[in-house]
PDB file of C-alpha atoms in Angstrom:
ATOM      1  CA  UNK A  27     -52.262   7.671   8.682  1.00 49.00           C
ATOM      2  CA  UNK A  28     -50.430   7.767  11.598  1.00 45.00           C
ATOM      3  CA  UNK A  29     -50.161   3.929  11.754  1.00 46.00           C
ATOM      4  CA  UNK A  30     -48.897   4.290   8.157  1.00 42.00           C
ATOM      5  CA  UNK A  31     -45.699   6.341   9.328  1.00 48.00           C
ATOM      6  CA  UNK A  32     -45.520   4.858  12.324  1.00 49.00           C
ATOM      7  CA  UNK A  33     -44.514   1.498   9.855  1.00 49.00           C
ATOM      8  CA  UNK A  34     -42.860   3.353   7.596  1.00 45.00           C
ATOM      9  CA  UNK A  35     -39.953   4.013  10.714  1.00 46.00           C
ATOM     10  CA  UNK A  36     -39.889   0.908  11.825  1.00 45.00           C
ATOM     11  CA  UNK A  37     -38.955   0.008   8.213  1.00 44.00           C
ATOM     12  CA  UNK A  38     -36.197   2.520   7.683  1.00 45.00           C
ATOM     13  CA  UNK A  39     -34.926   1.678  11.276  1.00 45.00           C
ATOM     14  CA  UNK A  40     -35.011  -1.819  10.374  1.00 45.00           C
ATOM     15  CA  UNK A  41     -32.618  -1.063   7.269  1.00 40.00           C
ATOM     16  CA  UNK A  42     -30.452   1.674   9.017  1.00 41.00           C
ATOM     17  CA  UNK A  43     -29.569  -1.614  11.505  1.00 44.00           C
ATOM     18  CA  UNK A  44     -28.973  -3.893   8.333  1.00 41.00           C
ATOM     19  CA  UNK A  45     -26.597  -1.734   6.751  1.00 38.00           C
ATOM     20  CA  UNK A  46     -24.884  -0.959  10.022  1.00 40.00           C
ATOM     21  CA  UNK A  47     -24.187  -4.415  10.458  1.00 35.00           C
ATOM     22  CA  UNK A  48     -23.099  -5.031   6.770  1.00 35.00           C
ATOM     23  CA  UNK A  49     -20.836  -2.540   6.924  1.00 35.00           C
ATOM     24  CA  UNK A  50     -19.539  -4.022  10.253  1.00 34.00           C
ATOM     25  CA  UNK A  51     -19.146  -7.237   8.933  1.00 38.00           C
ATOM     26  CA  UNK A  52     -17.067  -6.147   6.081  1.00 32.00           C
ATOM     27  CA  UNK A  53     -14.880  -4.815   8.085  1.00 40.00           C
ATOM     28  CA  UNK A  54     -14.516  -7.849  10.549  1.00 36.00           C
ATOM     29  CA  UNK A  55     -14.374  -9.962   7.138  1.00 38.00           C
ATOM     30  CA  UNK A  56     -11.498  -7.922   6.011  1.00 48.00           C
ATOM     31  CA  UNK A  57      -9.565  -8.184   9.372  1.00 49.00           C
ATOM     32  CA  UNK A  58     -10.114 -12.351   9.251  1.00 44.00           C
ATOM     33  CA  UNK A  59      -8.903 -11.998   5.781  1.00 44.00           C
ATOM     34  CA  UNK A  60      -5.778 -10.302   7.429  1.00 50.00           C
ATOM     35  CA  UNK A  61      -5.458 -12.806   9.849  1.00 39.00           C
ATOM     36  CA  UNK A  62      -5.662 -16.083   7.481  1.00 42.00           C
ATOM     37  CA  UNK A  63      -3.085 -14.304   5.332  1.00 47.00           C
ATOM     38  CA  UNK A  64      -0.872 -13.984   8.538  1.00 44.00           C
ATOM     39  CA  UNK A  65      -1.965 -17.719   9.880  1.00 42.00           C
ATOM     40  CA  UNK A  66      -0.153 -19.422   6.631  1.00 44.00           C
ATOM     41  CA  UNK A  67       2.716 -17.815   7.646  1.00 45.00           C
ATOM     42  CA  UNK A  68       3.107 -17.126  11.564  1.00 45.00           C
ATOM     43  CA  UNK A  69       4.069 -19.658  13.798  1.00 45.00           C
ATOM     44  CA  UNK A  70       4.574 -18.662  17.947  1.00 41.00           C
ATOM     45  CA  UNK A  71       7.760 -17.693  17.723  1.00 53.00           C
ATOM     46  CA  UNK A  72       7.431 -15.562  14.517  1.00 54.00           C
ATOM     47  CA  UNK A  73       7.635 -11.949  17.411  1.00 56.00           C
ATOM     48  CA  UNK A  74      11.216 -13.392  17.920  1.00 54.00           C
ATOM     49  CA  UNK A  75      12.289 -11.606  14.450  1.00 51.00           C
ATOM     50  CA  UNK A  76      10.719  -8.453  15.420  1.00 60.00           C
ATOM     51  CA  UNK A  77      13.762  -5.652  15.069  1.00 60.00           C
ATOM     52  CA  UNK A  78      12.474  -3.509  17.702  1.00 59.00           C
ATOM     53  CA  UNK A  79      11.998  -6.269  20.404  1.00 65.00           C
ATOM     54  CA  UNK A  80      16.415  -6.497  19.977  1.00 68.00           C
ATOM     55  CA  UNK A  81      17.512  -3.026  19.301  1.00 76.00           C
ATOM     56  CA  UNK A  82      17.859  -1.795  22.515  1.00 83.00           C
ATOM     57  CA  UNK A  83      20.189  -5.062  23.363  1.00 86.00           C
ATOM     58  CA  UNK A  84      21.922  -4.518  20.210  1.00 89.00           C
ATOM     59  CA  UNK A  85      22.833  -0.983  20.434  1.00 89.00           C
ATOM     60  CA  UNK A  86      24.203  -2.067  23.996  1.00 92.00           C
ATOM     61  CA  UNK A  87      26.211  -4.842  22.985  1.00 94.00           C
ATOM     62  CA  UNK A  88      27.248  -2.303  19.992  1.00 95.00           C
ATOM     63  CA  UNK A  89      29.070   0.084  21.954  1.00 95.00           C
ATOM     64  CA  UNK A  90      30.253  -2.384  24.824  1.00 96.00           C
ATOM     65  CA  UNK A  91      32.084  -4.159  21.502  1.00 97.00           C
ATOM     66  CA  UNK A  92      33.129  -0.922  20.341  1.00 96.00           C
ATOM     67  CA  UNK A  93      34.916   0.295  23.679  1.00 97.00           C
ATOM     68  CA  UNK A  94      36.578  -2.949  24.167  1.00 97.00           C
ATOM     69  CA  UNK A  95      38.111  -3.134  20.859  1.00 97.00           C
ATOM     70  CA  UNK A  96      39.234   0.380  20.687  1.00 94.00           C
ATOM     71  CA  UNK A  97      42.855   0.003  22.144  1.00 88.00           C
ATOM     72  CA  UNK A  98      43.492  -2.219  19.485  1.00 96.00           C
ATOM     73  CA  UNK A  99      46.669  -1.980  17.531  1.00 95.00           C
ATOM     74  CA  UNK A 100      47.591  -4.799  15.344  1.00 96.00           C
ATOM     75  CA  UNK A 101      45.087  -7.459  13.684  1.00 95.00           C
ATOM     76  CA  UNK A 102      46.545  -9.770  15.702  1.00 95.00           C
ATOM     77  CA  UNK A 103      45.301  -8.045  19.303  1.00 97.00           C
ATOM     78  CA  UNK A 104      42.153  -7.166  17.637  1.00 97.00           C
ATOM     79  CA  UNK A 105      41.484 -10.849  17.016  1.00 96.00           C
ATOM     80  CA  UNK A 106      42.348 -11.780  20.530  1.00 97.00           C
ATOM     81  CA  UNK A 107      39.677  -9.065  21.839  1.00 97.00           C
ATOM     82  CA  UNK A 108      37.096 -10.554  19.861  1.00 97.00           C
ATOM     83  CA  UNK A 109      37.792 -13.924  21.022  1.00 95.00           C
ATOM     84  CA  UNK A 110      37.929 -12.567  24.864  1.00 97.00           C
ATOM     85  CA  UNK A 111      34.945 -10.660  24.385  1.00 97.00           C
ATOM     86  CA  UNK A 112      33.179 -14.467  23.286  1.00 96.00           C
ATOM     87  CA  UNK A 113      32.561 -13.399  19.475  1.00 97.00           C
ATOM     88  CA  UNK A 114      33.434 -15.662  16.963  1.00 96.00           C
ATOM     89  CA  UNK A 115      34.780 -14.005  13.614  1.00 96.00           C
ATOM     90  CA  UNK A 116      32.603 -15.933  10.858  1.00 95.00           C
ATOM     91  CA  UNK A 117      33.659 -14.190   7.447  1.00 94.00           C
ATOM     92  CA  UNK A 118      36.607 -12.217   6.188  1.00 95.00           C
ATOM     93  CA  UNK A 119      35.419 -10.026   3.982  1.00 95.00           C
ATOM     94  CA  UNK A 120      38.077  -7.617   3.403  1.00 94.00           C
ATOM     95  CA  UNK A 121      41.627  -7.838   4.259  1.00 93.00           C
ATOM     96  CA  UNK A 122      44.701  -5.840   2.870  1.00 93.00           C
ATOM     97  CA  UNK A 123      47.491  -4.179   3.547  1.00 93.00           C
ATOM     98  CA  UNK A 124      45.366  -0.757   3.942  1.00 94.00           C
ATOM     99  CA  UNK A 125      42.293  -2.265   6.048  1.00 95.00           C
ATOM    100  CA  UNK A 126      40.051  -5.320   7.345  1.00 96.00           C
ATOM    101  CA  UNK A 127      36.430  -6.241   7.692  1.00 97.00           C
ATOM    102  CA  UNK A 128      35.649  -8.666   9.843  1.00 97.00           C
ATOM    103  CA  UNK A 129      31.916 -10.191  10.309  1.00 97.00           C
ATOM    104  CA  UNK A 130      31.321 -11.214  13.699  1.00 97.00           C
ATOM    105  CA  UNK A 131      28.705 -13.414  15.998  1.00 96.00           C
ATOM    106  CA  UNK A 132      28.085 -13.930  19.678  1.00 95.00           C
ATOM    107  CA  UNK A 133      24.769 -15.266  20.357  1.00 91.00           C
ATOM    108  CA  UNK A 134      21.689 -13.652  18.203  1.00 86.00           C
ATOM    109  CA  UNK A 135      24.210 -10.918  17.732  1.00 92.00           C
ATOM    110  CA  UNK A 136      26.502  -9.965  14.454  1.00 95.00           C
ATOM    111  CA  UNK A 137      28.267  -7.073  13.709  1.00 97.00           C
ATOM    112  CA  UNK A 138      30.909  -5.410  11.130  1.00 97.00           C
ATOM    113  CA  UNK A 139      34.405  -5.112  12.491  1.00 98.00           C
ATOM    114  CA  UNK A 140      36.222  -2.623  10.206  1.00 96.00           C
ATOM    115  CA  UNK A 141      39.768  -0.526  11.022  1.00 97.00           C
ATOM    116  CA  UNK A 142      41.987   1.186   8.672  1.00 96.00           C
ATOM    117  CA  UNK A 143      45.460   0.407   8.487  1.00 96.00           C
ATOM    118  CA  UNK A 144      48.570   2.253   8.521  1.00 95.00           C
ATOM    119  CA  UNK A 145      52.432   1.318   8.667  1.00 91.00           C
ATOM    120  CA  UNK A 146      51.106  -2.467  10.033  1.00 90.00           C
ATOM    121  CA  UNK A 147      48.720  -0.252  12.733  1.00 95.00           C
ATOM    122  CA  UNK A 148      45.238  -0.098  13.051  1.00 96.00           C
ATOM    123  CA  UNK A 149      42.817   3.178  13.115  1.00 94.00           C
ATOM    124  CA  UNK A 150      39.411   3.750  13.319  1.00 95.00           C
ATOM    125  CA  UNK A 151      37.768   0.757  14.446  1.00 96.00           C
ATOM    126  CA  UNK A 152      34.647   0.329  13.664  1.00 96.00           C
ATOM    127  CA  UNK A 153      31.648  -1.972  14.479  1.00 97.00           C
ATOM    128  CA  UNK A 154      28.721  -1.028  12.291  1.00 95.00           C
ATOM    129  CA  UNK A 155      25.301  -2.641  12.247  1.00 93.00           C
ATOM    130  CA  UNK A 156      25.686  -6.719   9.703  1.00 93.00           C
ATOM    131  CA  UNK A 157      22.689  -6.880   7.890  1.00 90.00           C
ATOM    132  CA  UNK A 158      24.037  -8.607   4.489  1.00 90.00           C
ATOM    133  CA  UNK A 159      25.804 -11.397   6.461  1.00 90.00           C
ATOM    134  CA  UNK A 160      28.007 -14.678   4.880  1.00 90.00           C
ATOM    135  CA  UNK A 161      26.601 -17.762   5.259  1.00 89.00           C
ATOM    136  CA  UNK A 162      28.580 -18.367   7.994  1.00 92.00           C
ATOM    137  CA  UNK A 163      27.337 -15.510   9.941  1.00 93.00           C
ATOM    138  CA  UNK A 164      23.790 -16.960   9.589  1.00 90.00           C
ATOM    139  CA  UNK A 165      24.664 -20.215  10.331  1.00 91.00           C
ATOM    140  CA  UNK A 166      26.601 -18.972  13.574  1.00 93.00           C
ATOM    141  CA  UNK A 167      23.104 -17.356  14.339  1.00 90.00           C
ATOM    142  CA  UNK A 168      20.950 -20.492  14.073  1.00 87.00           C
ATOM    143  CA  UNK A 169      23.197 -22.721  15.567  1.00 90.00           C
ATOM    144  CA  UNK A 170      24.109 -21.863  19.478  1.00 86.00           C
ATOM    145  CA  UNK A 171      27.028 -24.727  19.187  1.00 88.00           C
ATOM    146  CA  UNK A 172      28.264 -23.961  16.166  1.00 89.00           C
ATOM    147  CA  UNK A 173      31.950 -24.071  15.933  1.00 86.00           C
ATOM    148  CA  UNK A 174      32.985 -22.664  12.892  1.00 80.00           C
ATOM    149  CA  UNK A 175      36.359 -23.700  10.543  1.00 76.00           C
ATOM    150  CA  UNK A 176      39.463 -21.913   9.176  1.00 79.00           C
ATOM    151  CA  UNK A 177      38.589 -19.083   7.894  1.00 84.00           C
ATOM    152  CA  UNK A 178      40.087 -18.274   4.528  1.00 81.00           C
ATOM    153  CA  UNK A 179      40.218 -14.492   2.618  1.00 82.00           C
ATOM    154  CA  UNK A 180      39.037 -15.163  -0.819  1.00 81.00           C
ATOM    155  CA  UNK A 181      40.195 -12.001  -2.742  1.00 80.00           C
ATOM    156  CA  UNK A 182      37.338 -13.133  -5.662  1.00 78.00           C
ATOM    157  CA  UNK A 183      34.435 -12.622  -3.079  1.00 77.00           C
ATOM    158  CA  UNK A 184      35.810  -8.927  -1.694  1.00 79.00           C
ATOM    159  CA  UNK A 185      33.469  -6.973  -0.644  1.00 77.00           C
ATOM    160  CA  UNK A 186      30.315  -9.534  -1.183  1.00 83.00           C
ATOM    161  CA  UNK A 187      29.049  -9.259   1.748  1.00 83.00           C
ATOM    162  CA  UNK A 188      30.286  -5.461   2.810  1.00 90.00           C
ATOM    163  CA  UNK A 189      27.649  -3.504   4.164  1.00 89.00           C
ATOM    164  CA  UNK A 190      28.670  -0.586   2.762  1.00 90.00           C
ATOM    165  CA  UNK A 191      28.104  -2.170  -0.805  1.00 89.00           C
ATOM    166  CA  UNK A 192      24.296  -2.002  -0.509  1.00 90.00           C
ATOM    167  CA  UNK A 193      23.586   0.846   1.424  1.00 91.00           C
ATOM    168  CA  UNK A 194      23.154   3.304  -1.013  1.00 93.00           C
ATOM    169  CA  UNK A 195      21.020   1.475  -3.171  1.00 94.00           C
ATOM    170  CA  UNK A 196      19.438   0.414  -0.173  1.00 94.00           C
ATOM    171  CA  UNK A 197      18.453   3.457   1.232  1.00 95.00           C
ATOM    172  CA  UNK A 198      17.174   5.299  -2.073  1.00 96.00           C
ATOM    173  CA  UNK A 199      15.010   1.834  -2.543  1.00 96.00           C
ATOM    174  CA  UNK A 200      13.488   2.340   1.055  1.00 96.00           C
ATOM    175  CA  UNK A 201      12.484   6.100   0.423  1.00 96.00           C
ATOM    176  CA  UNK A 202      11.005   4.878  -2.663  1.00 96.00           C
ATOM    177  CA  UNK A 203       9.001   2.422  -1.050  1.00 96.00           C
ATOM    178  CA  UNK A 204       7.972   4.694   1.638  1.00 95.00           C
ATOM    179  CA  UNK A 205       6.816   7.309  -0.808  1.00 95.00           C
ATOM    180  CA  UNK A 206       4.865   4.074  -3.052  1.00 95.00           C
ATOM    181  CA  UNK A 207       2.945   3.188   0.043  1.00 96.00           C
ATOM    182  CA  UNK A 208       0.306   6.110   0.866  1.00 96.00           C
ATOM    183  CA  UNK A 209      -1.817   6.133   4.277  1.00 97.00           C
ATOM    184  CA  UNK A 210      -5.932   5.294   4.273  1.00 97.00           C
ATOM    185  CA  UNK A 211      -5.579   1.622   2.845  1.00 96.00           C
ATOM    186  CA  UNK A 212      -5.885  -2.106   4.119  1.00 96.00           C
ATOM    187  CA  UNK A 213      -3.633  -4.666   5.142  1.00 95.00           C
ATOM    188  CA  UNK A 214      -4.864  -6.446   1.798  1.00 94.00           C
ATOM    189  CA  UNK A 215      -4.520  -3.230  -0.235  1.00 96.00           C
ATOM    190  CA  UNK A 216      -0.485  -3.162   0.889  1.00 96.00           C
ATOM    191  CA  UNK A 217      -0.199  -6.730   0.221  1.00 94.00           C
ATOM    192  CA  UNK A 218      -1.129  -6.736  -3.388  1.00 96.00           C
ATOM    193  CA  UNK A 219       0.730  -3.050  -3.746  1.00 96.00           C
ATOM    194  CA  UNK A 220       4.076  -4.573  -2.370  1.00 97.00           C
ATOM    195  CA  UNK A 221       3.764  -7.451  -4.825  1.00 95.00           C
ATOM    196  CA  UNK A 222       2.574  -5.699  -7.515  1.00 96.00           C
ATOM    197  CA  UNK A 223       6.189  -3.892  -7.434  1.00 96.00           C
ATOM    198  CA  UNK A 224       7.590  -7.277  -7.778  1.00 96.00           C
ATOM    199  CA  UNK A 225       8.330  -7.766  -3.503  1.00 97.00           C
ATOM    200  CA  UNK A 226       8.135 -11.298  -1.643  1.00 96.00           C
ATOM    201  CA  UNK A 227       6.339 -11.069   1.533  1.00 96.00           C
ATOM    202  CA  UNK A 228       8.730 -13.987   3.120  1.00 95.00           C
ATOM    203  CA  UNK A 229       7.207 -13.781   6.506  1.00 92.00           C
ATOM    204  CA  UNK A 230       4.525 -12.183   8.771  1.00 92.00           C
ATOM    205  CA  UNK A 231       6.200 -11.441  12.179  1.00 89.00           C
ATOM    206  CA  UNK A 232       3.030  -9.920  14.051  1.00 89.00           C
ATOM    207  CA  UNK A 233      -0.631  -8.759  13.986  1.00 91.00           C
ATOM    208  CA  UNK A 234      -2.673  -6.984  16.301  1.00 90.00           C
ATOM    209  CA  UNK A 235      -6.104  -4.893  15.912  1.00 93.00           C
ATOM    210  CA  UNK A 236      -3.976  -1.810  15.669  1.00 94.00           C
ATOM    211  CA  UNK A 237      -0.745  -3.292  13.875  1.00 92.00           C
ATOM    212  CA  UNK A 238       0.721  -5.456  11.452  1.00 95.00           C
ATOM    213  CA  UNK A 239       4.383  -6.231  10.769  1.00 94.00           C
ATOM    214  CA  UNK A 240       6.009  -8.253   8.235  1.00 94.00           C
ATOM    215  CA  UNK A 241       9.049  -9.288   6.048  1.00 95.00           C
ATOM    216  CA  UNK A 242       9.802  -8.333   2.100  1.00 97.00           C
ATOM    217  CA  UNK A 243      12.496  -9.169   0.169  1.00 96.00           C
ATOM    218  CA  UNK A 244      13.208  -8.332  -3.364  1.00 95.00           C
ATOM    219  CA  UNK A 245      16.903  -8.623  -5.207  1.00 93.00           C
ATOM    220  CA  UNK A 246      19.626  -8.062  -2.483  1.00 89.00           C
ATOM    221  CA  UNK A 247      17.274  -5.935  -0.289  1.00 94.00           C
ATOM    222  CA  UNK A 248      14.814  -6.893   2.631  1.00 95.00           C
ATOM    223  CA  UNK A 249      12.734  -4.539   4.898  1.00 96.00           C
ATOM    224  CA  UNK A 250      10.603  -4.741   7.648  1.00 94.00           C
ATOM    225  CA  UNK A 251       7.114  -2.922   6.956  1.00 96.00           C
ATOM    226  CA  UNK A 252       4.585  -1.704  10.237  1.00 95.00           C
ATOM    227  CA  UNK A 253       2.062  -0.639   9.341  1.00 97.00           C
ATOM    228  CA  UNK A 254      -0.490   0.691  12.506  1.00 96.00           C
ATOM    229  CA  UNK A 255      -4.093   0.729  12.073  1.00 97.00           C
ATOM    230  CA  UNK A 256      -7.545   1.894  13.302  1.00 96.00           C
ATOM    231  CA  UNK A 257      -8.545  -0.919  15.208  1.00 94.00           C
ATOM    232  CA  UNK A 258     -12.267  -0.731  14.722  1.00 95.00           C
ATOM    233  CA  UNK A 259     -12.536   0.196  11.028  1.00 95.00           C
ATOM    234  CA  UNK A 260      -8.909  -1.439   9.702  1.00 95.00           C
ATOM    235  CA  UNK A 261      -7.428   1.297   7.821  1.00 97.00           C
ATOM    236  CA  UNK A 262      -3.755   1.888   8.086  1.00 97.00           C
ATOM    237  CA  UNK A 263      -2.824   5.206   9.717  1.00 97.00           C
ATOM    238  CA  UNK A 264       1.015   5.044   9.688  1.00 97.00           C
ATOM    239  CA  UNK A 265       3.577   3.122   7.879  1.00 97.00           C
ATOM    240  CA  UNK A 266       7.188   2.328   8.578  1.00 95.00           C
ATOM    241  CA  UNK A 267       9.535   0.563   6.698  1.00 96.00           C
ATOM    242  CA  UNK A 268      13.169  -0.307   8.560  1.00 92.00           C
ATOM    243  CA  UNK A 269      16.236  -2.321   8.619  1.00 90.00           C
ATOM    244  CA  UNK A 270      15.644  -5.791   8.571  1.00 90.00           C
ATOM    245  CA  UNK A 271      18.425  -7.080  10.812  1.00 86.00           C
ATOM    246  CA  UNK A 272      17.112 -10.535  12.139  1.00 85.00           C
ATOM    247  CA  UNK A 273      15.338 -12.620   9.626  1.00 88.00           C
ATOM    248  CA  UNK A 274      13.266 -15.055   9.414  1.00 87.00           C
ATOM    249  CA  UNK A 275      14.595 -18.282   7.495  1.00 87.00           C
ATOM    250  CA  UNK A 276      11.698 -17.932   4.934  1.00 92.00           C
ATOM    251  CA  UNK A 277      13.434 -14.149   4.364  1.00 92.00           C
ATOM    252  CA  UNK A 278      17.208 -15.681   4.186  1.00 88.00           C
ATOM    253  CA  UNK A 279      16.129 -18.122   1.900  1.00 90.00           C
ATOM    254  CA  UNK A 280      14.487 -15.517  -0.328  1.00 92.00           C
ATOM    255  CA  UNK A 281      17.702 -13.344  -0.464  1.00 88.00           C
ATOM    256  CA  UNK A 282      19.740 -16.679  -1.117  1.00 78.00           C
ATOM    257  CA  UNK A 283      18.269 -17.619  -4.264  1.00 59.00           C
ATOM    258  CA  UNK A 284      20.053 -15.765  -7.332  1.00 46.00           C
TER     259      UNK A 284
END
């Protein structure tokens, strides 16, 4: 009898062992299936497009930009700032007799150069954050010696590439997203979710144990999506979606095609 129990554990131990490592394995399965995904995708430089790897450089060159151009009084000194502060003006993309909106590049960097104007003056200079950029502004990104051309206002394209056009829309698509994307699922799960709503992941920027981060794009609109996981059983925890400020190419050619 008692060597009849006695086999009877080592049985269920056996089993309790077998499922424990099943269940591992699933798990590990799932992450490799994560990691293939990203593999098609990620190349070594991929972390360069992470957002939050630039912002604190951004926000810096932001407000140095902001505090040199703030004397300004006339387009004509405000373009000669610019210049002395080593940006290059890439699109016009408003200009009137009431204001101005400049899109401008130094380096990896691109803002929005707005001011008001009044009786030939200029007030409230702005430089705001350039997300939806010209193709000029992209190519000034890329391309470290590019020079540029003569710029030319083209009163049919006002506005195109304003900012302020998308934001709205923008914003109310984000929160939508945000609420669309609930907490306890896989990296898989999230994939199929996000293209299930019609969203092109354009590139996968980074993944860890504990995170994943890439690129959608869908219409005019592109976000960056984190999402933070357990990093034994795989499950998402927390999920951000942000501003997608630098891009991947696979992301600008996704929001090129009409």
């Amino acid at each position: 009898m008692k060597t009849l129990n006695r086999s009877k554990t080592i049985i269920m131990t056996a089993l309790l062992a077998a499922f424990s490592m099943s269940s591992a394995n699933l798990a590990l399965a799932e992450d490799k299936t994560d990691m293939r995904a990203a593999d098609a995708s990620t190349t070594a430089d991929k972390k360069a497009w992470l957002d939050s790897r630039r912002m604190q450089d951004y926000g810096d060159a932001k407000n140095m930009l902001e505090q040199a151009l703030a004397g300004a009084t006339s387009v004509e000194q405000l373009r000669g700032l610019l210049q002395k502060e080593g940006y290059m003006i890439t699109s016009i993309n408003e200009q009137s007799n009431d204001d101005i909106e400049y899109e401008v590049v130094k380096g990896d960097h691109s803002f929005e150069v707005s001011a008001d104007i009044d009786n030939a003056k200029l007030e409230d200079i702005e430089v705001a954050n350039n997300v939806w950029r010209a193709d000029e502004t992209k190519r000034a990104m890329r391309e470290a010696d590019y020079k540029g051309g003569d710029l030319m206002y083209d009163e049919k394209q006002a506005g195109k590439y304003s900012d302020s056009k998308y934001l709205d829309s923008w914003g109310e698509e984000k929160e939508a997203l945000e609420a669309a994307l609930p907490v306890g699922k896989t990296v898989s799960d999230y994939q199929k979710m996000l293209q299930d709503k019609g969203y092109q992941i354009t590139s996968i920027n980074d993944v860890d144990d504990d995170n994943v981060e890439f690129e959608i794009v869908k219409g005019d609109h592109s976000f960056e999506v984190q999402l933070d996981r357990d990093a034994s059983t795989k499950v998402v925890n927390e999920i951000d979606v942000s501003t997608n400020i630098w891009q991947s190419e696979e992301t600008e050619k996704a929001l090129g095609q009409e």
